[in-house]
mmCIF file with all atom_site columns, C-alpha atoms in Angstrom:
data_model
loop_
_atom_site.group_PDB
_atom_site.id
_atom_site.type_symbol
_atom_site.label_atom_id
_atom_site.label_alt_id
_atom_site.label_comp_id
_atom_site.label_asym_id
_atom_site.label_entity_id
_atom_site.label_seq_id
_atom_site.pdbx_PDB_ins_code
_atom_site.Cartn_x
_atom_site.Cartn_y
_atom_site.Cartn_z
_atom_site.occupancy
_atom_site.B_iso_or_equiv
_atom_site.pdbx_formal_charge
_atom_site.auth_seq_id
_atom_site.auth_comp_id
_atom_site.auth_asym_id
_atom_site.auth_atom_id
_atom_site.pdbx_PDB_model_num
ATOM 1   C CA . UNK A 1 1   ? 128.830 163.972 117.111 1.00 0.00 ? 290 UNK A CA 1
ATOM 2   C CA . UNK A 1 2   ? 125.723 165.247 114.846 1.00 0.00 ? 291 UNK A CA 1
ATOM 3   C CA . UNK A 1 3   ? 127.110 163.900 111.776 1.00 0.00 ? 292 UNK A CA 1
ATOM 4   C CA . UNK A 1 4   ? 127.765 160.635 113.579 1.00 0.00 ? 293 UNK A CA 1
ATOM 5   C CA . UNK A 1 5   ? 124.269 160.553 114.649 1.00 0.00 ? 294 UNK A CA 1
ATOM 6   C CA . UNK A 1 6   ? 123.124 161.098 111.073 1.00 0.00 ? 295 UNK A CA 1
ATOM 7   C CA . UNK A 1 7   ? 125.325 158.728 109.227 1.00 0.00 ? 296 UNK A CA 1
ATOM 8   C CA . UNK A 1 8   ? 124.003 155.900 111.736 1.00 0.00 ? 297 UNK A CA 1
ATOM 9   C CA . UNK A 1 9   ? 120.372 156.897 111.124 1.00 0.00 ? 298 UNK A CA 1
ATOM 10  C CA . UNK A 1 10  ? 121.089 156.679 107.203 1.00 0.00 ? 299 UNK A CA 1
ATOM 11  C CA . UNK A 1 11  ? 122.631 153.426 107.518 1.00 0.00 ? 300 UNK A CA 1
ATOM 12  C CA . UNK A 1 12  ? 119.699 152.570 109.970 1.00 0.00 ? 301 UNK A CA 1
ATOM 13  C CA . UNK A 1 13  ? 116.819 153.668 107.335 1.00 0.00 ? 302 UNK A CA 1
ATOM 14  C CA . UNK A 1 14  ? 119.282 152.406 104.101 1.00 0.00 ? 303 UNK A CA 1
ATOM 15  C CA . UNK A 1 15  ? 119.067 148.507 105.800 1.00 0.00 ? 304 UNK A CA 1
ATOM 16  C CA . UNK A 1 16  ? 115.092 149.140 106.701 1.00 0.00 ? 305 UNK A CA 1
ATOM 17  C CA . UNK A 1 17  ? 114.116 150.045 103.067 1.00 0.00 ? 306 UNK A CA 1
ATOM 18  C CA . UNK A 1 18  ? 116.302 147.302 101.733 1.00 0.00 ? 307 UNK A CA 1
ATOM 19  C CA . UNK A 1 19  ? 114.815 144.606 104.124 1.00 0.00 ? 308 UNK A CA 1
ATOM 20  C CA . UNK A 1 20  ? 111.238 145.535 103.723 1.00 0.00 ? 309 UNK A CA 1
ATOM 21  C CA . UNK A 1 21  ? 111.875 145.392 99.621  1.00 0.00 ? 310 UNK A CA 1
ATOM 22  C CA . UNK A 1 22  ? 112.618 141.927 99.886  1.00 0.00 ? 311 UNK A CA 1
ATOM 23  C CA . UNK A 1 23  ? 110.391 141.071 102.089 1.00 0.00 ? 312 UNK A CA 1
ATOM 24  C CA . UNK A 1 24  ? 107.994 142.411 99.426  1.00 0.00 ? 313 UNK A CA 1
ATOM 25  C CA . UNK A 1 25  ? 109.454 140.442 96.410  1.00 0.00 ? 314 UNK A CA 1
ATOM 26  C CA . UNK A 1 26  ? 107.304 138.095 94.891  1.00 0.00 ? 315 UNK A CA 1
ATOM 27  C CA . UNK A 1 27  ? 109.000 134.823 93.449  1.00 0.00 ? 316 UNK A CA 1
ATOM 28  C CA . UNK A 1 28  ? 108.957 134.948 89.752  1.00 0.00 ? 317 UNK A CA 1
ATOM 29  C CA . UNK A 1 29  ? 111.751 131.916 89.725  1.00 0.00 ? 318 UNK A CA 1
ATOM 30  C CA . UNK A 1 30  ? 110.320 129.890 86.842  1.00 0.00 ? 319 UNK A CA 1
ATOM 31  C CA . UNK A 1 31  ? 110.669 126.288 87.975  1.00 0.00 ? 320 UNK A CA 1
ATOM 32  C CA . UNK A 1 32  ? 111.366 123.484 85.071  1.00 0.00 ? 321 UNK A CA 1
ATOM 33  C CA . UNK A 1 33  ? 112.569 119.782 85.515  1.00 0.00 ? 322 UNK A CA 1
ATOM 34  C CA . UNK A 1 34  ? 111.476 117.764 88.821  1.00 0.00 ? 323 UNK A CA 1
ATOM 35  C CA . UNK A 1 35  ? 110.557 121.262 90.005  1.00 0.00 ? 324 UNK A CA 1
ATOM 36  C CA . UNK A 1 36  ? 107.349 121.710 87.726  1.00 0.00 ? 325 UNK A CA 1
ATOM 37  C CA . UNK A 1 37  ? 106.160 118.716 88.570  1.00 0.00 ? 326 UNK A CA 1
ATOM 38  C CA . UNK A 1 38  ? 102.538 118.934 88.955  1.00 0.00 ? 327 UNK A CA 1
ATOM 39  C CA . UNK A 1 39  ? 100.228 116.628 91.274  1.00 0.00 ? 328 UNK A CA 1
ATOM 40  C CA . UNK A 1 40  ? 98.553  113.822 89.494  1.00 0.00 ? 329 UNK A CA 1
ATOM 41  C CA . UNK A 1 41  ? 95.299  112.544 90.614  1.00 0.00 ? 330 UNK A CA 1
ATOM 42  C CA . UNK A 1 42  ? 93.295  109.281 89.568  1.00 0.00 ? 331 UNK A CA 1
ATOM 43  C CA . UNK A 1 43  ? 90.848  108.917 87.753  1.00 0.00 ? 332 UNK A CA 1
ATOM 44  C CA . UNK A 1 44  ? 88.846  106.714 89.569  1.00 0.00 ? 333 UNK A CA 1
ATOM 45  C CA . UNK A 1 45  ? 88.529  105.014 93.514  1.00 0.00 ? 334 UNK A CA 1
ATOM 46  C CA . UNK A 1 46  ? 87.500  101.717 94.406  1.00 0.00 ? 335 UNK A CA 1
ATOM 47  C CA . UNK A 1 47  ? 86.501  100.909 97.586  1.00 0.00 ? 336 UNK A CA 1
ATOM 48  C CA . UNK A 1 48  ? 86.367  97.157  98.613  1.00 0.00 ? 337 UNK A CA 1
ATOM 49  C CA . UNK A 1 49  ? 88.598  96.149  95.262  1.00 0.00 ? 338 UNK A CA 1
ATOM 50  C CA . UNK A 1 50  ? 89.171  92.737  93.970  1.00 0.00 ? 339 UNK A CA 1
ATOM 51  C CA . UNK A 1 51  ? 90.764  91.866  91.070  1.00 0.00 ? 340 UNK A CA 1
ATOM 52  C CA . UNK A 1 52  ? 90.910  88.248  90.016  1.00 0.00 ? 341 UNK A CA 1
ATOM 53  C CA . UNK A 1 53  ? 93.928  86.984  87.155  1.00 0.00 ? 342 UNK A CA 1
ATOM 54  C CA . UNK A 1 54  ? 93.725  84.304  85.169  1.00 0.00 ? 343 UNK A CA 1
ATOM 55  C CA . UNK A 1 55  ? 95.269  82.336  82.323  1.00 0.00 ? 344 UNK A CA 1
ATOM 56  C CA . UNK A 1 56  ? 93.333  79.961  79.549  1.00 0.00 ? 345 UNK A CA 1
ATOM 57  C CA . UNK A 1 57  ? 95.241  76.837  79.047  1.00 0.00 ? 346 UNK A CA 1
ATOM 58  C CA . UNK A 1 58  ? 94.431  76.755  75.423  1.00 0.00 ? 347 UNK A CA 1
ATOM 59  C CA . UNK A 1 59  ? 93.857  79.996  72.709  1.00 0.00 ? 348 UNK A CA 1
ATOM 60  C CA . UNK A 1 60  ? 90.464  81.353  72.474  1.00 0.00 ? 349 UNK A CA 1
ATOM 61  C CA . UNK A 1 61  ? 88.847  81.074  69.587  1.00 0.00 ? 350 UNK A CA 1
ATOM 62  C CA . UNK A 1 62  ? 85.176  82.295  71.138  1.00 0.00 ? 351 UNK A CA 1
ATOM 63  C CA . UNK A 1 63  ? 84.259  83.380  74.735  1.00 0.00 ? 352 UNK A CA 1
ATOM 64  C CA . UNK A 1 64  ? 83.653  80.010  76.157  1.00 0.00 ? 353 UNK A CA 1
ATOM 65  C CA . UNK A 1 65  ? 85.462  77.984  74.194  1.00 0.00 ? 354 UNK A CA 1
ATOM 66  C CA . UNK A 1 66  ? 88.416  77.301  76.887  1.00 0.00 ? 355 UNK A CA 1
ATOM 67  C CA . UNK A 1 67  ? 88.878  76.425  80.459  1.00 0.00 ? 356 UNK A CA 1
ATOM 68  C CA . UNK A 1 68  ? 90.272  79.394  82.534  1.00 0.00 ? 357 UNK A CA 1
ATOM 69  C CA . UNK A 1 69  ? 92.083  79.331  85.568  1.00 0.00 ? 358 UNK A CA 1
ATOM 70  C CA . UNK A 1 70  ? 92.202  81.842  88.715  1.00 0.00 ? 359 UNK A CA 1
ATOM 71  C CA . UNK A 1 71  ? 96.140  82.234  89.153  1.00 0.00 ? 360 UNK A CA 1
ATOM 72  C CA . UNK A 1 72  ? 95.822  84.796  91.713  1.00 0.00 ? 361 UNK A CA 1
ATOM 73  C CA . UNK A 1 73  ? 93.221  86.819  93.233  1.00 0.00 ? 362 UNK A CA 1
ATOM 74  C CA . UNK A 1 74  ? 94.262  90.993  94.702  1.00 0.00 ? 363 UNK A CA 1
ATOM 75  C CA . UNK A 1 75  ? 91.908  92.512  97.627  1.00 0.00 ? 364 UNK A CA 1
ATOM 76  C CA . UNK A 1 76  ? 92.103  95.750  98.979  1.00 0.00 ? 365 UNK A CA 1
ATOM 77  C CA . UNK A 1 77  ? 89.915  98.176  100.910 1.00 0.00 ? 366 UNK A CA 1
ATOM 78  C CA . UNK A 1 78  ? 90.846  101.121 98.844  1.00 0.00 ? 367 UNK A CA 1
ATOM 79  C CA . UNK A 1 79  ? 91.899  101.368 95.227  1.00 0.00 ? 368 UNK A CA 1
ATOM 80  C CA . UNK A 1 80  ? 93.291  104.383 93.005  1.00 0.00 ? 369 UNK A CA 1
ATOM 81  C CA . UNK A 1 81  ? 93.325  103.946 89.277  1.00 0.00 ? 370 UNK A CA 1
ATOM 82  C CA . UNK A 1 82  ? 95.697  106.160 87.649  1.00 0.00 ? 371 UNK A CA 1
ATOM 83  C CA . UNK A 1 83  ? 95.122  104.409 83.870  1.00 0.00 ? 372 UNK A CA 1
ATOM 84  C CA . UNK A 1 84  ? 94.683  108.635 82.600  1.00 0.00 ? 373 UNK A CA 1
ATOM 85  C CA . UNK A 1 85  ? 99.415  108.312 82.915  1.00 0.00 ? 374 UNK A CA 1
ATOM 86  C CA . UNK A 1 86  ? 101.051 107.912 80.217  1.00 0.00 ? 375 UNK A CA 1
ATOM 87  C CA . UNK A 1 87  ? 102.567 105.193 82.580  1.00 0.00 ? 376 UNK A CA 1
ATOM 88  C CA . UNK A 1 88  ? 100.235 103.743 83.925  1.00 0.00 ? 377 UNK A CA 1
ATOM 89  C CA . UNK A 1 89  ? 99.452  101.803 87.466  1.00 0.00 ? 378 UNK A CA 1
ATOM 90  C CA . UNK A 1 90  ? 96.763  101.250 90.427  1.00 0.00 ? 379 UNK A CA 1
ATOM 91  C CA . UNK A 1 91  ? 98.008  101.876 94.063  1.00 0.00 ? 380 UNK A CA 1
ATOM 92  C CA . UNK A 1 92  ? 96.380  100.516 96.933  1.00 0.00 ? 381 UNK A CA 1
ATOM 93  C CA . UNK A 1 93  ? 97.071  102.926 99.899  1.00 0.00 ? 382 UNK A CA 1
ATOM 94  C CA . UNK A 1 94  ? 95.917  100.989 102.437 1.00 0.00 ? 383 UNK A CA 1
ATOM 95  C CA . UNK A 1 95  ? 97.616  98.224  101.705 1.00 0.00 ? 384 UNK A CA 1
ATOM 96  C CA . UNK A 1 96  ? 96.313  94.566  100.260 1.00 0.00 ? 385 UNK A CA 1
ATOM 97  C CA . UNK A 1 97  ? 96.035  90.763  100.491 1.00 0.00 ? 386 UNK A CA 1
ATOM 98  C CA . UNK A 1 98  ? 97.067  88.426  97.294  1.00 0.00 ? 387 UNK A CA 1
ATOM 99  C CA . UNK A 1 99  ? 96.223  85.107  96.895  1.00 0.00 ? 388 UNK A CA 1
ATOM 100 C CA . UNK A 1 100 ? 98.120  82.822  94.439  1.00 0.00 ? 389 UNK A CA 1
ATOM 101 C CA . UNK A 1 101 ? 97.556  79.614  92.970  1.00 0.00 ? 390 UNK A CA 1
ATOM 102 C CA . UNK A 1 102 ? 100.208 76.787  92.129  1.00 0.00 ? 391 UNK A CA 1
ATOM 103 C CA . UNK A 1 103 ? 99.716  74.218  88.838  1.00 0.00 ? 392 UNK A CA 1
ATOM 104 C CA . UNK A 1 104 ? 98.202  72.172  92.200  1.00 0.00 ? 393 UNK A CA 1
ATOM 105 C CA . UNK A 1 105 ? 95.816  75.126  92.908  1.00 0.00 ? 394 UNK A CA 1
ATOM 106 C CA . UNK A 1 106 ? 97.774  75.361  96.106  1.00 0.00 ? 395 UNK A CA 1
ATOM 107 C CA . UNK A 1 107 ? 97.539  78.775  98.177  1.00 0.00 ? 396 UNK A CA 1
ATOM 108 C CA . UNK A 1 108 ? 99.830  81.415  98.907  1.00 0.00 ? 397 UNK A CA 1
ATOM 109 C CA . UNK A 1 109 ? 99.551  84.722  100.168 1.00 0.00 ? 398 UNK A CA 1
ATOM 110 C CA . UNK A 1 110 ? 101.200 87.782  100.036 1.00 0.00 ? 399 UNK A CA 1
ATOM 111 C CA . UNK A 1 111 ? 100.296 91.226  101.876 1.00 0.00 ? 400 UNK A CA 1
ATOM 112 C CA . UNK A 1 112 ? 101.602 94.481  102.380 1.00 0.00 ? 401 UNK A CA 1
ATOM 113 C CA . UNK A 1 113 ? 100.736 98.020  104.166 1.00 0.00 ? 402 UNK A CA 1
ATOM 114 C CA . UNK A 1 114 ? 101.131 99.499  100.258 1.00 0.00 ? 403 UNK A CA 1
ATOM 115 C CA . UNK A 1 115 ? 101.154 98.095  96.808  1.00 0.00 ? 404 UNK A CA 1
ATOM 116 C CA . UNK A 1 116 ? 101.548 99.743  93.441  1.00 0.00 ? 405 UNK A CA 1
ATOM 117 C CA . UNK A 1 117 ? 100.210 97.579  90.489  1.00 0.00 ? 406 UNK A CA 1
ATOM 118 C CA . UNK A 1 118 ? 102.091 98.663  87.051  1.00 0.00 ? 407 UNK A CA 1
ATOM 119 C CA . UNK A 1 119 ? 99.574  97.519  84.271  1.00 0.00 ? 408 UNK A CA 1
ATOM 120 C CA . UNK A 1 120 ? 102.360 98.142  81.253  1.00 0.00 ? 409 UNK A CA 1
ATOM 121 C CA . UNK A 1 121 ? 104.943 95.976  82.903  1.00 0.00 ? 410 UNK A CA 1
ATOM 122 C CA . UNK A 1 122 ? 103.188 93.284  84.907  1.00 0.00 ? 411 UNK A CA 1
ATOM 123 C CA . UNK A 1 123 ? 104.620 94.419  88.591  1.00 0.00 ? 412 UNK A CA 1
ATOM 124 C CA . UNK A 1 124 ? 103.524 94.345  91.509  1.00 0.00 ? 413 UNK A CA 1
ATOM 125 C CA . UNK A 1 125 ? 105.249 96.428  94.179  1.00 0.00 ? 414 UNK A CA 1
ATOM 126 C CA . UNK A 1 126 ? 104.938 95.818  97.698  1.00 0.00 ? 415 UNK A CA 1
ATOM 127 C CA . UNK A 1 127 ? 105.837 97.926  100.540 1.00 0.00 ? 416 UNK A CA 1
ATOM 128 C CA . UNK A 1 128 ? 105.693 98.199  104.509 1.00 0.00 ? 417 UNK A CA 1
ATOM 129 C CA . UNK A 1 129 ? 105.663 94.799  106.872 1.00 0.00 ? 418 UNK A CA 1
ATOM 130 C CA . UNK A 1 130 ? 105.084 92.450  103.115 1.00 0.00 ? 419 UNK A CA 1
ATOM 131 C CA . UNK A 1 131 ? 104.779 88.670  104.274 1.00 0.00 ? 420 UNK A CA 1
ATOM 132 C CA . UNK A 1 132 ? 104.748 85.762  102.196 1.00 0.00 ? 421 UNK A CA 1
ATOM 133 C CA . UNK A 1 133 ? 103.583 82.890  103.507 1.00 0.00 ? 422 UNK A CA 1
ATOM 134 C CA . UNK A 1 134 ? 103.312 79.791  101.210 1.00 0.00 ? 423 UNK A CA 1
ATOM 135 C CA . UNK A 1 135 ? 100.819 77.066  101.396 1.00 0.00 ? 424 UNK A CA 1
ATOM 136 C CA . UNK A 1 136 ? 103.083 74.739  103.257 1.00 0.00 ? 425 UNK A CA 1
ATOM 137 C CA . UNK A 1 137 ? 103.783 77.129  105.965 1.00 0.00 ? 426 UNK A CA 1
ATOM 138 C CA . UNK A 1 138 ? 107.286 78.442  105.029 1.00 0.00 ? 427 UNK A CA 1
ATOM 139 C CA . UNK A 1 139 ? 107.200 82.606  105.270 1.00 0.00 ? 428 UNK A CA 1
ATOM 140 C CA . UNK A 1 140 ? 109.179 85.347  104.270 1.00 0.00 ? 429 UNK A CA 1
ATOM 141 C CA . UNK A 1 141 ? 108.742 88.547  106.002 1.00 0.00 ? 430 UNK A CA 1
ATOM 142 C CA . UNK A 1 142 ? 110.819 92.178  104.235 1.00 0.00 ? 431 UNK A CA 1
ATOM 143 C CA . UNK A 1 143 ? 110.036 95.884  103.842 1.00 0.00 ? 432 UNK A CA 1
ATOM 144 C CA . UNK A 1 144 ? 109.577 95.926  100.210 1.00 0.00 ? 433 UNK A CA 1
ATOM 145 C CA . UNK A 1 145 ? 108.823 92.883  97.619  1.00 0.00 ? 434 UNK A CA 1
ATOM 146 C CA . UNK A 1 146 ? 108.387 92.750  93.711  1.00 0.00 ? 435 UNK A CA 1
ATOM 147 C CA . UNK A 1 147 ? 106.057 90.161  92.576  1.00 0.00 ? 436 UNK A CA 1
ATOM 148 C CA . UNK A 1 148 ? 106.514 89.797  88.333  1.00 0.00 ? 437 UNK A CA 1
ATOM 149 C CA . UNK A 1 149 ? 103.652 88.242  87.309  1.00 0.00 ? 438 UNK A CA 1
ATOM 150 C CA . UNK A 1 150 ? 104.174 87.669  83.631  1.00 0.00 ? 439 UNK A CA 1
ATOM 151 C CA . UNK A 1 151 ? 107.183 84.931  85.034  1.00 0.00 ? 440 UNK A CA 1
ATOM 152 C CA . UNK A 1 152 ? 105.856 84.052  88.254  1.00 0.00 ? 441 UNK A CA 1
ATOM 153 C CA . UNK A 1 153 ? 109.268 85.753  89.930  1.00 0.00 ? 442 UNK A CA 1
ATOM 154 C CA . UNK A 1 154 ? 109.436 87.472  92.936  1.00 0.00 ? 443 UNK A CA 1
ATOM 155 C CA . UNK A 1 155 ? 112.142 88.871  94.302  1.00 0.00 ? 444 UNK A CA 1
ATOM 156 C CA . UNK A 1 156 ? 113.891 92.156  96.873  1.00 0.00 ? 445 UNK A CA 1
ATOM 157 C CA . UNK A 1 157 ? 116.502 94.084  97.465  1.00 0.00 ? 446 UNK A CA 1
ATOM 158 C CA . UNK A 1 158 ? 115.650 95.020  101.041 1.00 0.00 ? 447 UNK A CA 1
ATOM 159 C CA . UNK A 1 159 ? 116.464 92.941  104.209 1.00 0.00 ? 448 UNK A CA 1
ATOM 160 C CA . UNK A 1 160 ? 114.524 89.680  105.109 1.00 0.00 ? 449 UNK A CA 1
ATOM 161 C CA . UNK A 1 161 ? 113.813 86.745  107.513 1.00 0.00 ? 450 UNK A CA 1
ATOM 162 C CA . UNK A 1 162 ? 112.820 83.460  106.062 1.00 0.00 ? 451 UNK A CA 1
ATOM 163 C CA . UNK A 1 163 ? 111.177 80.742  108.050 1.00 0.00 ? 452 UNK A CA 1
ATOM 164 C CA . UNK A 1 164 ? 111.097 77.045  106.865 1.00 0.00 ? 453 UNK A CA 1
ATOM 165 C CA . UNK A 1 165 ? 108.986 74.861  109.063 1.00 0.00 ? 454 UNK A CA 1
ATOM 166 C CA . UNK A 1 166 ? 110.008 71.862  106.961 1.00 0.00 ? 455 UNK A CA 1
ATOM 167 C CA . UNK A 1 167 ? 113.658 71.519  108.674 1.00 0.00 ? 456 UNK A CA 1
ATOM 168 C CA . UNK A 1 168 ? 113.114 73.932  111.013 1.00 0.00 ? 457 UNK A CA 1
ATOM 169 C CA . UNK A 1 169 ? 115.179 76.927  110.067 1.00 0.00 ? 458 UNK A CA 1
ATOM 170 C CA . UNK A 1 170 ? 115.355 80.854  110.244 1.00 0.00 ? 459 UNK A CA 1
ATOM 171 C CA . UNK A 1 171 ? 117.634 82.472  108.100 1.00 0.00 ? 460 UNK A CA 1
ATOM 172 C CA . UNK A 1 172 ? 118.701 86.540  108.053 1.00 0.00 ? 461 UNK A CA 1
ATOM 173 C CA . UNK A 1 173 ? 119.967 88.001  105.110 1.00 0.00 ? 462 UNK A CA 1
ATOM 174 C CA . UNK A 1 174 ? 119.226 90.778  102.121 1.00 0.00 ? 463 UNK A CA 1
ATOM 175 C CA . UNK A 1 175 ? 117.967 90.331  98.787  1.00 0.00 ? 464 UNK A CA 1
ATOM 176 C CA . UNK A 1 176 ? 116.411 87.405  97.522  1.00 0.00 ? 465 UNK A CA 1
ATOM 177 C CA . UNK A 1 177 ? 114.856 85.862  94.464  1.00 0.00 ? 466 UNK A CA 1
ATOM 178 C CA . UNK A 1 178 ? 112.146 82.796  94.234  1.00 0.00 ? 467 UNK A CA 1
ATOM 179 C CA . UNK A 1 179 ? 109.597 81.363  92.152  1.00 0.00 ? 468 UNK A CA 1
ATOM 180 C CA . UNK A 1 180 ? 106.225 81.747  93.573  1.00 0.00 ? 469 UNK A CA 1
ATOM 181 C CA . UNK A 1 181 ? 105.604 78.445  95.583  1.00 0.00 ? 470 UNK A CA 1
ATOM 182 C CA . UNK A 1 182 ? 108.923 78.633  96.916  1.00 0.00 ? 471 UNK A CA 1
ATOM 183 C CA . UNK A 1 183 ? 110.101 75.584  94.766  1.00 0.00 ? 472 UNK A CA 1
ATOM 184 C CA . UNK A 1 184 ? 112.958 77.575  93.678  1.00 0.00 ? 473 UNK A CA 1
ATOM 185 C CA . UNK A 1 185 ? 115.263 80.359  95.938  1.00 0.00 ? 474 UNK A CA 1
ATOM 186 C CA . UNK A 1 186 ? 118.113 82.458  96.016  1.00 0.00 ? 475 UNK A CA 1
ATOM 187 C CA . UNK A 1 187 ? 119.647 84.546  98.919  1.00 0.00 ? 476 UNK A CA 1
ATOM 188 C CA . UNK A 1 188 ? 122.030 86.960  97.766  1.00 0.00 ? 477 UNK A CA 1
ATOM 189 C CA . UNK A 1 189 ? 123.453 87.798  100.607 1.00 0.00 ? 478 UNK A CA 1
ATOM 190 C CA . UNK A 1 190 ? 122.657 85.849  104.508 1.00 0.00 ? 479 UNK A CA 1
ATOM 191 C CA . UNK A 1 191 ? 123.569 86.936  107.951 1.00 0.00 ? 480 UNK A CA 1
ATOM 192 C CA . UNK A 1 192 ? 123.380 83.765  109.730 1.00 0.00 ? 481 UNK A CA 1
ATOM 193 C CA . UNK A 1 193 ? 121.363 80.768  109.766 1.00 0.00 ? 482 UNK A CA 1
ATOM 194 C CA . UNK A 1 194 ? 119.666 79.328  113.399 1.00 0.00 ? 483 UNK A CA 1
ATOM 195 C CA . UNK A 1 195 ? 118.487 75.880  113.425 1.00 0.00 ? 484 UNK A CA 1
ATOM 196 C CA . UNK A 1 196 ? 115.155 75.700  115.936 1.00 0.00 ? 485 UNK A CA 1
ATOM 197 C CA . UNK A 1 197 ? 114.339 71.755  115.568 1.00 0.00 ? 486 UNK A CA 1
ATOM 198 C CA . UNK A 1 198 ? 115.473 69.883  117.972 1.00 0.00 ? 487 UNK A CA 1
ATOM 199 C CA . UNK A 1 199 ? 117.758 67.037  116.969 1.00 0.00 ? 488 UNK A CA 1
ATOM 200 C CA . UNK A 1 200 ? 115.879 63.541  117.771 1.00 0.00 ? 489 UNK A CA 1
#
């Protein structure tokens, strides 16, 4: 009965010491890939940003010697410039307004909860409760929305709801692609489409 009595207190005091040594182990795991990943920070923060774009209609040959014209203007309250990448973008964590501007100088406007601005490729992406509304009232409404503006293309992946005013229709579907004044669409896929204008 003794020697039972020991033999449990040895196994009792064997799983004690072993426990408390790794509890005492630092971690010397050398992490490499996605794991060494290091946070990046900007190197600057604007608050109250706008940026305005626009395109001469003829080459420059001097500062003034062409007409310029505002093709879209960006607003945000806060903006984080992370040029100091080797990739580099702007976000705009609390989200933005864009205004666009036809050949007519018609308005459009985009927003979005979040927007990342990629200087090296000319993309915008949008994120969180984006709507598009163009300047004849037609409005598309997603979670997430690329806006190339080198081609004036914007397109998504994600789910979306389109709203034409014009023959009074509301169509469902996911993915999409359209020029910016809504001249030009494609749905990839739809879900249904609801007439709401009542036949005369």
């Amino acid at each position: 009965m003794k020697q039972k009595s020991k033999n449990i207190l040895k196994c009792f005091a064997t799983v004690f010491t072993v426990a408390i040594l790794f509890m005492s182990c630092d971690d010397d795991y050398e992490r490499v890939g996605e794991e060494a990943v290091k946070p990046i920070f900007p190197q600057g923060v604007a608050q109250n940003f706008t940026l305005v774009y626009t395109e001469t209609l003829e080459p420059l040959s001097t500062q003034d010697s062409a007409y310029s014209k505002v093709i879209a203007v960006l607003r945000s309250p806060v903006s984080e410039d992370f040029d100091n990448q080797s990739f580099k973008f702007r976000t705009f964590p609390k989200g933005l307004v864009m205004d666009f501007f036809d050949e007519k100088n018609q308005k459009s406007v985009i927003q979005a909860d979040y927007g990342i601005v990629y200087s090296q490729t000319n993309v915008i992406d949008l994120r969180g409760n984006v709507v598009v509304e163009s300047h004849d009232g037609k409005k598309l409404e997603t979670d997430q929305l690329y806006f190339d503006r080198k081609n004036n293309w914007i397109f998504t992946e994600a789910a979306f709801k389109y709203t034409n005013p014009e023959d009074g229709t509301v169509m469902d579907g996911q993915g999409m692609d359209f020029n910016r004044d809504f001249s030009f669409f494609k749905a990839h896929k739809t879900f249904g489409l609801m007439t709401i204008k009542e036949e005369e």
